[in-house]
JSON list of C-alpha atoms in Angstrom, two decimals:
[
{"chain": "A", "resi": 1, "resn": "UNK", "atom": "CA", "xyz": [-23.38, 18.37, -7.65]},
{"chain": "A", "resi": 2, "resn": "UNK", "atom": "CA", "xyz": [-20.34, 20.50, -8.42]},
{"chain": "A", "resi": 3, "resn": "UNK", "atom": "CA", "xyz": [-18.63, 19.15, -5.30]},
{"chain": "A", "resi": 4, "resn": "UNK", "atom": "CA", "xyz": [-19.14, 15.57, -6.48]},
{"chain": "A", "resi": 5, "resn": "UNK", "atom": "CA", "xyz": [-17.68, 16.37, -9.89]},
{"chain": "A", "resi": 6, "resn": "UNK", "atom": "CA", "xyz": [-14.69, 18.07, -8.27]},
{"chain": "A", "resi": 7, "resn": "UNK", "atom": "CA", "xyz": [-14.07, 15.03, -6.05]},
{"chain": "A", "resi": 8, "resn": "UNK", "atom": "CA", "xyz": [-14.33, 12.69, -9.03]},
{"chain": "A", "resi": 9, "resn": "UNK", "atom": "CA", "xyz": [-11.92, 14.77, -11.11]},
{"chain": "A", "resi": 10, "resn": "UNK", "atom": "CA", "xyz": [-9.41, 14.98, -8.25]},
{"chain": "A", "resi": 11, "resn": "UNK", "atom": "CA", "xyz": [-9.68, 11.22, -7.69]},
{"chain": "A", "resi": 12, "resn": "UNK", "atom": "CA", "xyz": [-9.15, 10.59, -11.39]},
{"chain": "A", "resi": 13, "resn": "UNK", "atom": "CA", "xyz": [-6.14, 12.91, -11.58]},
{"chain": "A", "resi": 14, "resn": "UNK", "atom": "CA", "xyz": [-4.44, 11.49, -8.48]},
{"chain": "A", "resi": 15, "resn": "UNK", "atom": "CA", "xyz": [-5.00, 7.86, -9.44]},
{"chain": "A", "resi": 16, "resn": "UNK", "atom": "CA", "xyz": [-3.87, 8.29, -13.04]},
{"chain": "A", "resi": 17, "resn": "UNK", "atom": "CA", "xyz": [-0.78, 10.21, -11.89]},
{"chain": "A", "resi": 18, "resn": "UNK", "atom": "CA", "xyz": [-0.04, 7.48, -9.35]},
{"chain": "A", "resi": 19, "resn": "UNK", "atom": "CA", "xyz": [-0.37, 4.70, -11.92]},
{"chain": "A", "resi": 20, "resn": "UNK", "atom": "CA", "xyz": [1.86, 6.51, -14.44]},
{"chain": "A", "resi": 21, "resn": "UNK", "atom": "CA", "xyz": [4.57, 7.43, -11.91]},
{"chain": "A", "resi": 22, "resn": "UNK", "atom": "CA", "xyz": [4.69, 3.95, -10.36]},
{"chain": "A", "resi": 23, "resn": "UNK", "atom": "CA", "xyz": [4.79, 2.34, -13.81]},
{"chain": "A", "resi": 24, "resn": "UNK", "atom": "CA", "xyz": [7.70, 4.61, -14.74]},
{"chain": "A", "resi": 25, "resn": "UNK", "atom": "CA", "xyz": [9.59, 3.62, -11.56]},
{"chain": "A", "resi": 26, "resn": "UNK", "atom": "CA", "xyz": [8.91, -0.06, -12.21]},
{"chain": "A", "resi": 27, "resn": "UNK", "atom": "CA", "xyz": [10.16, 0.10, -15.81]},
{"chain": "A", "resi": 28, "resn": "UNK", "atom": "CA", "xyz": [13.20, 2.15, -14.81]},
{"chain": "A", "resi": 29, "resn": "UNK", "atom": "CA", "xyz": [14.04, -0.30, -12.03]},
{"chain": "A", "resi": 30, "resn": "UNK", "atom": "CA", "xyz": [13.85, -3.21, -14.46]},
{"chain": "A", "resi": 31, "resn": "UNK", "atom": "CA", "xyz": [16.37, -1.57, -16.79]},
{"chain": "A", "resi": 32, "resn": "UNK", "atom": "CA", "xyz": [18.88, -0.58, -14.10]},
{"chain": "A", "resi": 33, "resn": "UNK", "atom": "CA", "xyz": [21.43, -3.26, -13.28]},
{"chain": "A", "resi": 34, "resn": "UNK", "atom": "CA", "xyz": [21.87, -1.85, -9.76]},
{"chain": "A", "resi": 35, "resn": "UNK", "atom": "CA", "xyz": [18.19, -2.59, -9.05]},
{"chain": "A", "resi": 36, "resn": "UNK", "atom": "CA", "xyz": [18.59, -6.31, -9.70]},
{"chain": "A", "resi": 37, "resn": "UNK", "atom": "CA", "xyz": [19.16, -6.79, -6.01]},
{"chain": "A", "resi": 38, "resn": "UNK", "atom": "CA", "xyz": [17.11, -7.32, -2.89]},
{"chain": "A", "resi": 39, "resn": "UNK", "atom": "CA", "xyz": [16.39, -3.60, -2.62]},
{"chain": "A", "resi": 40, "resn": "UNK", "atom": "CA", "xyz": [15.30, -3.44, -6.25]},
{"chain": "A", "resi": 41, "resn": "UNK", "atom": "CA", "xyz": [13.02, -6.45, -5.82]},
{"chain": "A", "resi": 42, "resn": "UNK", "atom": "CA", "xyz": [11.27, -4.87, -2.84]},
{"chain": "A", "resi": 43, "resn": "UNK", "atom": "CA", "xyz": [10.97, -1.54, -4.66]},
{"chain": "A", "resi": 44, "resn": "UNK", "atom": "CA", "xyz": [9.37, -3.15, -7.71]},
{"chain": "A", "resi": 45, "resn": "UNK", "atom": "CA", "xyz": [6.96, -5.02, -5.46]},
{"chain": "A", "resi": 46, "resn": "UNK", "atom": "CA", "xyz": [5.97, -1.76, -3.81]},
{"chain": "A", "resi": 47, "resn": "UNK", "atom": "CA", "xyz": [5.32, -0.01, -7.13]},
{"chain": "A", "resi": 48, "resn": "UNK", "atom": "CA", "xyz": [3.03, -2.87, -8.14]},
{"chain": "A", "resi": 49, "resn": "UNK", "atom": "CA", "xyz": [1.05, -2.53, -4.89]},
{"chain": "A", "resi": 50, "resn": "UNK", "atom": "CA", "xyz": [0.78, 1.24, -5.25]},
{"chain": "A", "resi": 51, "resn": "UNK", "atom": "CA", "xyz": [-0.44, 0.88, -8.83]},
{"chain": "A", "resi": 52, "resn": "UNK", "atom": "CA", "xyz": [-3.01, -1.69, -7.74]},
{"chain": "A", "resi": 53, "resn": "UNK", "atom": "CA", "xyz": [-4.35, 0.66, -5.09]},
{"chain": "A", "resi": 54, "resn": "UNK", "atom": "CA", "xyz": [-4.57, 3.56, -7.54]},
{"chain": "A", "resi": 55, "resn": "UNK", "atom": "CA", "xyz": [-6.29, 1.34, -10.10]},
{"chain": "A", "resi": 56, "resn": "UNK", "atom": "CA", "xyz": [-8.88, 0.25, -7.52]},
{"chain": "A", "resi": 57, "resn": "UNK", "atom": "CA", "xyz": [-9.79, 3.86, -6.80]},
{"chain": "A", "resi": 58, "resn": "UNK", "atom": "CA", "xyz": [-9.84, 4.60, -10.52]},
{"chain": "A", "resi": 59, "resn": "UNK", "atom": "CA", "xyz": [-12.43, 1.86, -11.00]},
{"chain": "A", "resi": 60, "resn": "UNK", "atom": "CA", "xyz": [-14.85, 3.69, -8.72]},
{"chain": "A", "resi": 61, "resn": "UNK", "atom": "CA", "xyz": [-14.77, 6.92, -10.77]},
{"chain": "A", "resi": 62, "resn": "UNK", "atom": "CA", "xyz": [-17.45, 5.81, -13.29]},
{"chain": "A", "resi": 63, "resn": "UNK", "atom": "CA", "xyz": [-19.65, 4.80, -10.36]},
{"chain": "A", "resi": 64, "resn": "UNK", "atom": "CA", "xyz": [-19.10, 8.20, -8.74]},
{"chain": "A", "resi": 65, "resn": "UNK", "atom": "CA", "xyz": [-20.21, 9.89, -11.95]},
{"chain": "A", "resi": 66, "resn": "UNK", "atom": "CA", "xyz": [-23.34, 7.75, -11.92]},
{"chain": "A", "resi": 67, "resn": "UNK", "atom": "CA", "xyz": [-22.69, 6.31, -15.38]},
{"chain": "A", "resi": 68, "resn": "UNK", "atom": "CA", "xyz": [-22.98, 2.73, -14.15]},
{"chain": "A", "resi": 69, "resn": "UNK", "atom": "CA", "xyz": [-25.03, 1.47, -11.21]},
{"chain": "A", "resi": 70, "resn": "UNK", "atom": "CA", "xyz": [-24.60, -2.28, -11.65]},
{"chain": "A", "resi": 71, "resn": "UNK", "atom": "CA", "xyz": [-20.97, -2.37, -10.30]},
{"chain": "A", "resi": 72, "resn": "UNK", "atom": "CA", "xyz": [-22.10, -0.92, -6.94]},
{"chain": "A", "resi": 73, "resn": "UNK", "atom": "CA", "xyz": [-22.57, -4.36, -5.42]},
{"chain": "A", "resi": 74, "resn": "UNK", "atom": "CA", "xyz": [-18.95, -5.21, -6.29]},
{"chain": "A", "resi": 75, "resn": "UNK", "atom": "CA", "xyz": [-17.39, -2.14, -4.67]},
{"chain": "A", "resi": 76, "resn": "UNK", "atom": "CA", "xyz": [-16.96, -4.11, -1.47]},
{"chain": "A", "resi": 77, "resn": "UNK", "atom": "CA", "xyz": [-14.36, -6.30, -3.19]},
{"chain": "A", "resi": 78, "resn": "UNK", "atom": "CA", "xyz": [-12.71, -3.29, -4.81]},
{"chain": "A", "resi": 79, "resn": "UNK", "atom": "CA", "xyz": [-12.32, -1.66, -1.40]},
{"chain": "A", "resi": 80, "resn": "UNK", "atom": "CA", "xyz": [-10.91, -4.87, 0.10]},
{"chain": "A", "resi": 81, "resn": "UNK", "atom": "CA", "xyz": [-8.38, -5.14, -2.72]},
{"chain": "A", "resi": 82, "resn": "UNK", "atom": "CA", "xyz": [-7.37, -1.50, -2.24]},
{"chain": "A", "resi": 83, "resn": "UNK", "atom": "CA", "xyz": [-6.87, -2.00, 1.51]},
{"chain": "A", "resi": 84, "resn": "UNK", "atom": "CA", "xyz": [-4.87, -5.18, 0.89]},
{"chain": "A", "resi": 85, "resn": "UNK", "atom": "CA", "xyz": [-2.60, -3.33, -1.53]},
{"chain": "A", "resi": 86, "resn": "UNK", "atom": "CA", "xyz": [-2.23, -0.51, 1.00]},
{"chain": "A", "resi": 87, "resn": "UNK", "atom": "CA", "xyz": [-1.15, -2.87, 3.74]},
{"chain": "A", "resi": 88, "resn": "UNK", "atom": "CA", "xyz": [1.31, -4.70, 1.49]},
{"chain": "A", "resi": 89, "resn": "UNK", "atom": "CA", "xyz": [2.77, -1.35, 0.47]},
{"chain": "A", "resi": 90, "resn": "UNK", "atom": "CA", "xyz": [3.23, -0.36, 4.13]},
{"chain": "A", "resi": 91, "resn": "UNK", "atom": "CA", "xyz": [4.93, -3.64, 4.98]},
{"chain": "A", "resi": 92, "resn": "UNK", "atom": "CA", "xyz": [7.16, -3.15, 1.93]},
{"chain": "A", "resi": 93, "resn": "UNK", "atom": "CA", "xyz": [8.16, 0.20, 3.45]},
{"chain": "A", "resi": 94, "resn": "UNK", "atom": "CA", "xyz": [9.14, -1.64, 6.62]},
{"chain": "A", "resi": 95, "resn": "UNK", "atom": "CA", "xyz": [11.08, -4.22, 4.61]},
{"chain": "A", "resi": 96, "resn": "UNK", "atom": "CA", "xyz": [12.95, -1.47, 2.75]},
{"chain": "A", "resi": 97, "resn": "UNK", "atom": "CA", "xyz": [13.80, 0.21, 6.08]},
{"chain": "A", "resi": 98, "resn": "UNK", "atom": "CA", "xyz": [15.22, -3.01, 7.52]},
{"chain": "A", "resi": 99, "resn": "UNK", "atom": "CA", "xyz": [17.04, -3.65, 4.24]},
{"chain": "A", "resi": 100, "resn": "UNK", "atom": "CA", "xyz": [18.75, -0.24, 4.32]},
{"chain": "A", "resi": 101, "resn": "UNK", "atom": "CA", "xyz": [19.50, -0.64, 8.03]},
{"chain": "A", "resi": 102, "resn": "UNK", "atom": "CA", "xyz": [21.33, -3.91, 7.37]},
{"chain": "A", "resi": 103, "resn": "UNK", "atom": "CA", "xyz": [23.09, -2.48, 4.31]},
{"chain": "A", "resi": 104, "resn": "UNK", "atom": "CA", "xyz": [24.48, 0.48, 6.30]},
{"chain": "A", "resi": 105, "resn": "UNK", "atom": "CA", "xyz": [25.11, -0.93, 9.77]},
{"chain": "A", "resi": 106, "resn": "UNK", "atom": "CA", "xyz": [25.43, -4.70, 9.14]},
{"chain": "A", "resi": 107, "resn": "UNK", "atom": "CA", "xyz": [27.06, -4.94, 5.71]},
{"chain": "A", "resi": 108, "resn": "UNK", "atom": "CA", "xyz": [28.82, -8.20, 6.53]},
{"chain": "A", "resi": 109, "resn": "UNK", "atom": "CA", "xyz": [25.48, -9.89, 7.24]},
{"chain": "A", "resi": 110, "resn": "UNK", "atom": "CA", "xyz": [23.52, -8.24, 4.42]},
{"chain": "A", "resi": 111, "resn": "UNK", "atom": "CA", "xyz": [23.72, -11.12, 1.95]},
{"chain": "A", "resi": 112, "resn": "UNK", "atom": "CA", "xyz": [22.81, -13.55, 4.71]},
{"chain": "A", "resi": 113, "resn": "UNK", "atom": "CA", "xyz": [19.61, -11.71, 5.58]},
{"chain": "A", "resi": 114, "resn": "UNK", "atom": "CA", "xyz": [18.64, -10.29, 2.18]},
{"chain": "A", "resi": 115, "resn": "UNK", "atom": "CA", "xyz": [19.56, -12.70, -0.56]},
{"chain": "A", "resi": 116, "resn": "UNK", "atom": "CA", "xyz": [17.30, -12.67, -3.63]},
{"chain": "A", "resi": 117, "resn": "UNK", "atom": "CA", "xyz": [15.72, -15.95, -2.61]},
{"chain": "A", "resi": 118, "resn": "UNK", "atom": "CA", "xyz": [15.01, -14.83, 0.96]},
{"chain": "A", "resi": 119, "resn": "UNK", "atom": "CA", "xyz": [13.71, -11.50, -0.25]},
{"chain": "A", "resi": 120, "resn": "UNK", "atom": "CA", "xyz": [11.21, -13.17, -2.57]},
{"chain": "A", "resi": 121, "resn": "UNK", "atom": "CA", "xyz": [10.15, -15.45, 0.28]},
{"chain": "A", "resi": 122, "resn": "UNK", "atom": "CA", "xyz": [9.57, -12.43, 2.56]},
{"chain": "A", "resi": 123, "resn": "UNK", "atom": "CA", "xyz": [7.56, -10.69, -0.16]},
{"chain": "A", "resi": 124, "resn": "UNK", "atom": "CA", "xyz": [5.46, -13.82, -0.68]},
{"chain": "A", "resi": 125, "resn": "UNK", "atom": "CA", "xyz": [4.89, -14.03, 3.07]},
{"chain": "A", "resi": 126, "resn": "UNK", "atom": "CA", "xyz": [3.73, -10.40, 3.14]},
{"chain": "A", "resi": 127, "resn": "UNK", "atom": "CA", "xyz": [1.27, -11.00, 0.29]},
{"chain": "A", "resi": 128, "resn": "UNK", "atom": "CA", "xyz": [-0.18, -14.14, 1.87]},
{"chain": "A", "resi": 129, "resn": "UNK", "atom": "CA", "xyz": [-0.41, -12.62, 5.34]},
{"chain": "A", "resi": 130, "resn": "UNK", "atom": "CA", "xyz": [-2.08, -9.41, 4.19]},
{"chain": "A", "resi": 131, "resn": "UNK", "atom": "CA", "xyz": [-4.50, -11.27, 1.93]},
{"chain": "A", "resi": 132, "resn": "UNK", "atom": "CA", "xyz": [-5.47, -13.62, 4.73]},
{"chain": "A", "resi": 133, "resn": "UNK", "atom": "CA", "xyz": [-5.84, -10.75, 7.19]},
{"chain": "A", "resi": 134, "resn": "UNK", "atom": "CA", "xyz": [-8.09, -8.78, 4.85]},
{"chain": "A", "resi": 135, "resn": "UNK", "atom": "CA", "xyz": [-10.17, -11.89, 4.26]},
{"chain": "A", "resi": 136, "resn": "UNK", "atom": "CA", "xyz": [-10.68, -12.20, 8.03]},
{"chain": "A", "resi": 137, "resn": "UNK", "atom": "CA", "xyz": [-11.49, -8.48, 8.38]},
{"chain": "A", "resi": 138, "resn": "UNK", "atom": "CA", "xyz": [-13.75, -8.72, 5.35]},
{"chain": "A", "resi": 139, "resn": "UNK", "atom": "CA", "xyz": [-15.80, -11.47, 6.99]},
{"chain": "A", "resi": 140, "resn": "UNK", "atom": "CA", "xyz": [-16.36, -9.21, 10.01]},
{"chain": "A", "resi": 141, "resn": "UNK", "atom": "CA", "xyz": [-17.56, -6.24, 7.93]},
{"chain": "A", "resi": 142, "resn": "UNK", "atom": "CA", "xyz": [-21.28, -6.16, 7.22]},
{"chain": "A", "resi": 143, "resn": "UNK", "atom": "CA", "xyz": [-22.32, -5.34, 3.69]},
{"chain": "A", "resi": 144, "resn": "UNK", "atom": "CA", "xyz": [-24.61, -2.39, 3.01]},
{"chain": "A", "resi": 145, "resn": "UNK", "atom": "CA", "xyz": [-27.24, -2.31, 0.31]},
{"chain": "A", "resi": 146, "resn": "UNK", "atom": "CA", "xyz": [-27.32, 0.79, -1.93]},
{"chain": "A", "resi": 147, "resn": "UNK", "atom": "CA", "xyz": [-30.05, 2.47, -3.82]},
{"chain": "A", "resi": 148, "resn": "UNK", "atom": "CA", "xyz": [-29.14, 2.89, -7.53]},
{"chain": "A", "resi": 149, "resn": "UNK", "atom": "CA", "xyz": [-30.52, 6.43, -7.71]},
{"chain": "A", "resi": 150, "resn": "UNK", "atom": "CA", "xyz": [-28.24, 7.71, -4.94]},
{"chain": "A", "resi": 151, "resn": "UNK", "atom": "CA", "xyz": [-24.90, 6.28, -6.00]},
{"chain": "A", "resi": 152, "resn": "UNK", "atom": "CA", "xyz": [-22.18, 8.68, -4.96]},
{"chain": "A", "resi": 153, "resn": "UNK", "atom": "CA", "xyz": [-23.45, 9.93, -1.56]},
{"chain": "A", "resi": 154, "resn": "UNK", "atom": "CA", "xyz": [-24.22, 6.44, -0.30]},
{"chain": "A", "resi": 155, "resn": "UNK", "atom": "CA", "xyz": [-20.92, 5.00, -1.50]},
{"chain": "A", "resi": 156, "resn": "UNK", "atom": "CA", "xyz": [-19.04, 7.86, 0.09]},
{"chain": "A", "resi": 157, "resn": "UNK", "atom": "CA", "xyz": [-21.00, 7.95, 3.33]},
{"chain": "A", "resi": 158, "resn": "UNK", "atom": "CA", "xyz": [-21.75, 4.32, 4.09]},
{"chain": "A", "resi": 159, "resn": "UNK", "atom": "CA", "xyz": [-19.61, 2.02, 2.02]},
{"chain": "A", "resi": 160, "resn": "UNK", "atom": "CA", "xyz": [-16.18, 3.51, 1.43]},
{"chain": "A", "resi": 161, "resn": "UNK", "atom": "CA", "xyz": [-16.03, 5.60, 4.60]},
{"chain": "A", "resi": 162, "resn": "UNK", "atom": "CA", "xyz": [-17.11, 2.81, 6.94]},
{"chain": "A", "resi": 163, "resn": "UNK", "atom": "CA", "xyz": [-14.95, 0.26, 5.18]},
{"chain": "A", "resi": 164, "resn": "UNK", "atom": "CA", "xyz": [-11.85, 2.45, 5.34]},
{"chain": "A", "resi": 165, "resn": "UNK", "atom": "CA", "xyz": [-12.49, 3.71, 8.87]},
{"chain": "A", "resi": 166, "resn": "UNK", "atom": "CA", "xyz": [-13.04, 0.18, 10.15]},
{"chain": "A", "resi": 167, "resn": "UNK", "atom": "CA", "xyz": [-9.49, -0.61, 9.10]},
{"chain": "A", "resi": 168, "resn": "UNK", "atom": "CA", "xyz": [-7.94, 2.64, 10.33]},
{"chain": "A", "resi": 169, "resn": "UNK", "atom": "CA", "xyz": [-7.85, 1.52, 13.97]},
{"chain": "A", "resi": 170, "resn": "UNK", "atom": "CA", "xyz": [-6.28, -1.75, 12.87]},
{"chain": "A", "resi": 171, "resn": "UNK", "atom": "CA", "xyz": [-3.54, 0.03, 10.91]},
{"chain": "A", "resi": 172, "resn": "UNK", "atom": "CA", "xyz": [-2.85, 2.41, 13.79]},
{"chain": "A", "resi": 173, "resn": "UNK", "atom": "CA", "xyz": [-2.32, -0.51, 16.15]},
{"chain": "A", "resi": 174, "resn": "UNK", "atom": "CA", "xyz": [-0.65, -2.91, 13.74]},
{"chain": "A", "resi": 175, "resn": "UNK", "atom": "CA", "xyz": [2.83, -4.17, 14.36]},
{"chain": "A", "resi": 176, "resn": "UNK", "atom": "CA", "xyz": [4.46, -2.78, 11.21]},
{"chain": "A", "resi": 177, "resn": "UNK", "atom": "CA", "xyz": [3.95, 0.80, 12.42]},
{"chain": "A", "resi": 178, "resn": "UNK", "atom": "CA", "xyz": [5.58, -0.10, 15.73]},
{"chain": "A", "resi": 179, "resn": "UNK", "atom": "CA", "xyz": [8.44, -1.90, 13.96]},
{"chain": "A", "resi": 180, "resn": "UNK", "atom": "CA", "xyz": [8.98, 1.06, 11.65]},
{"chain": "A", "resi": 181, "resn": "UNK", "atom": "CA", "xyz": [9.36, 3.36, 14.66]},
{"chain": "A", "resi": 182, "resn": "UNK", "atom": "CA", "xyz": [11.80, 0.91, 16.26]},
{"chain": "A", "resi": 183, "resn": "UNK", "atom": "CA", "xyz": [13.90, 0.79, 13.09]},
{"chain": "A", "resi": 184, "resn": "UNK", "atom": "CA", "xyz": [13.86, 4.60, 12.84]},
{"chain": "A", "resi": 185, "resn": "UNK", "atom": "CA", "xyz": [14.91, 4.85, 16.49]},
{"chain": "A", "resi": 186, "resn": "UNK", "atom": "CA", "xyz": [17.79, 2.42, 16.00]},
{"chain": "A", "resi": 187, "resn": "UNK", "atom": "CA", "xyz": [18.85, 4.31, 12.89]},
{"chain": "A", "resi": 188, "resn": "UNK", "atom": "CA", "xyz": [18.74, 7.64, 14.73]},
{"chain": "A", "resi": 189, "resn": "UNK", "atom": "CA", "xyz": [20.71, 6.29, 17.69]},
{"chain": "A", "resi": 190, "resn": "UNK", "atom": "CA", "xyz": [23.35, 4.63, 15.54]},
{"chain": "A", "resi": 191, "resn": "UNK", "atom": "CA", "xyz": [23.58, 7.66, 13.27]},
{"chain": "A", "resi": 192, "resn": "UNK", "atom": "CA", "xyz": [23.96, 10.01, 16.24]},
{"chain": "A", "resi": 193, "resn": "UNK", "atom": "CA", "xyz": [26.62, 7.79, 17.79]},
{"chain": "A", "resi": 194, "resn": "UNK", "atom": "CA", "xyz": [28.61, 7.64, 14.57]},
{"chain": "A", "resi": 195, "resn": "UNK", "atom": "CA", "xyz": [28.27, 11.38, 14.14]},
{"chain": "A", "resi": 196, "resn": "UNK", "atom": "CA", "xyz": [29.68, 12.07, 17.60]},
{"chain": "A", "resi": 197, "resn": "UNK", "atom": "CA", "xyz": [32.43, 9.55, 16.99]},
{"chain": "A", "resi": 198, "resn": "UNK", "atom": "CA", "xyz": [33.48, 11.38, 13.86]},
{"chain": "A", "resi": 199, "resn": "UNK", "atom": "CA", "xyz": [33.42, 14.67, 15.71]}
]
C-alpha cells in the first residue's frame, strides 16, 4: 500500500510541476516579441501538448488513490489522449529541429519554408495526423474490464501498461525518430565542416 501511495504522490508532483512549468513557458513566449515567429509558434504548440499530457496523468491520480471507481471505464480515452499529446510533442521536436536547421544553414530560404501561415498549416497537419493515427491504433486495442475493488493494480498492470507498451514499438519505428536522427546527422556534419573551415 505504501508503494502505491508513493507512486501516486510522485505522479502528482511530476504532473503538477510539468503543468506549471509549461504554462510559465507559454505565458512568457506570448509576452516576448521575439517569440512571435515560426519558432515561437511551434514552441507554444509544444507547451500545450506537454501540459495536456501532464493533465491526463493527473486525472488518473484520484483513481489510483481509489477515491473514485466510476471513471475507470473512461481511462482508455485518457490514455489515448495522453499518447496523442506525446506524439504531437515529439513531432513538434522534429519541427523545431528542422526550423533551427533552416535558420542556421539556409537563412535565405527560411521565410519561404517557415512563414507563420505555413507553420500553422504544418502544426494543423501534425494534430490531424496524430489524432487519426491514434484513432486507428485505438480501434486495434482491446478494452479490458476492471474490478472496482482492485483499482490501482489492475490499471497499472493491464490497462496503462499494455496501452503504453502497445504504442512503444510504434514510436520506436516511427518516421519522426528516423527524421530526427537524419537532421542531427546533417547538423553534425555541417557543424564539423564549418568548424574545420574556420580552423
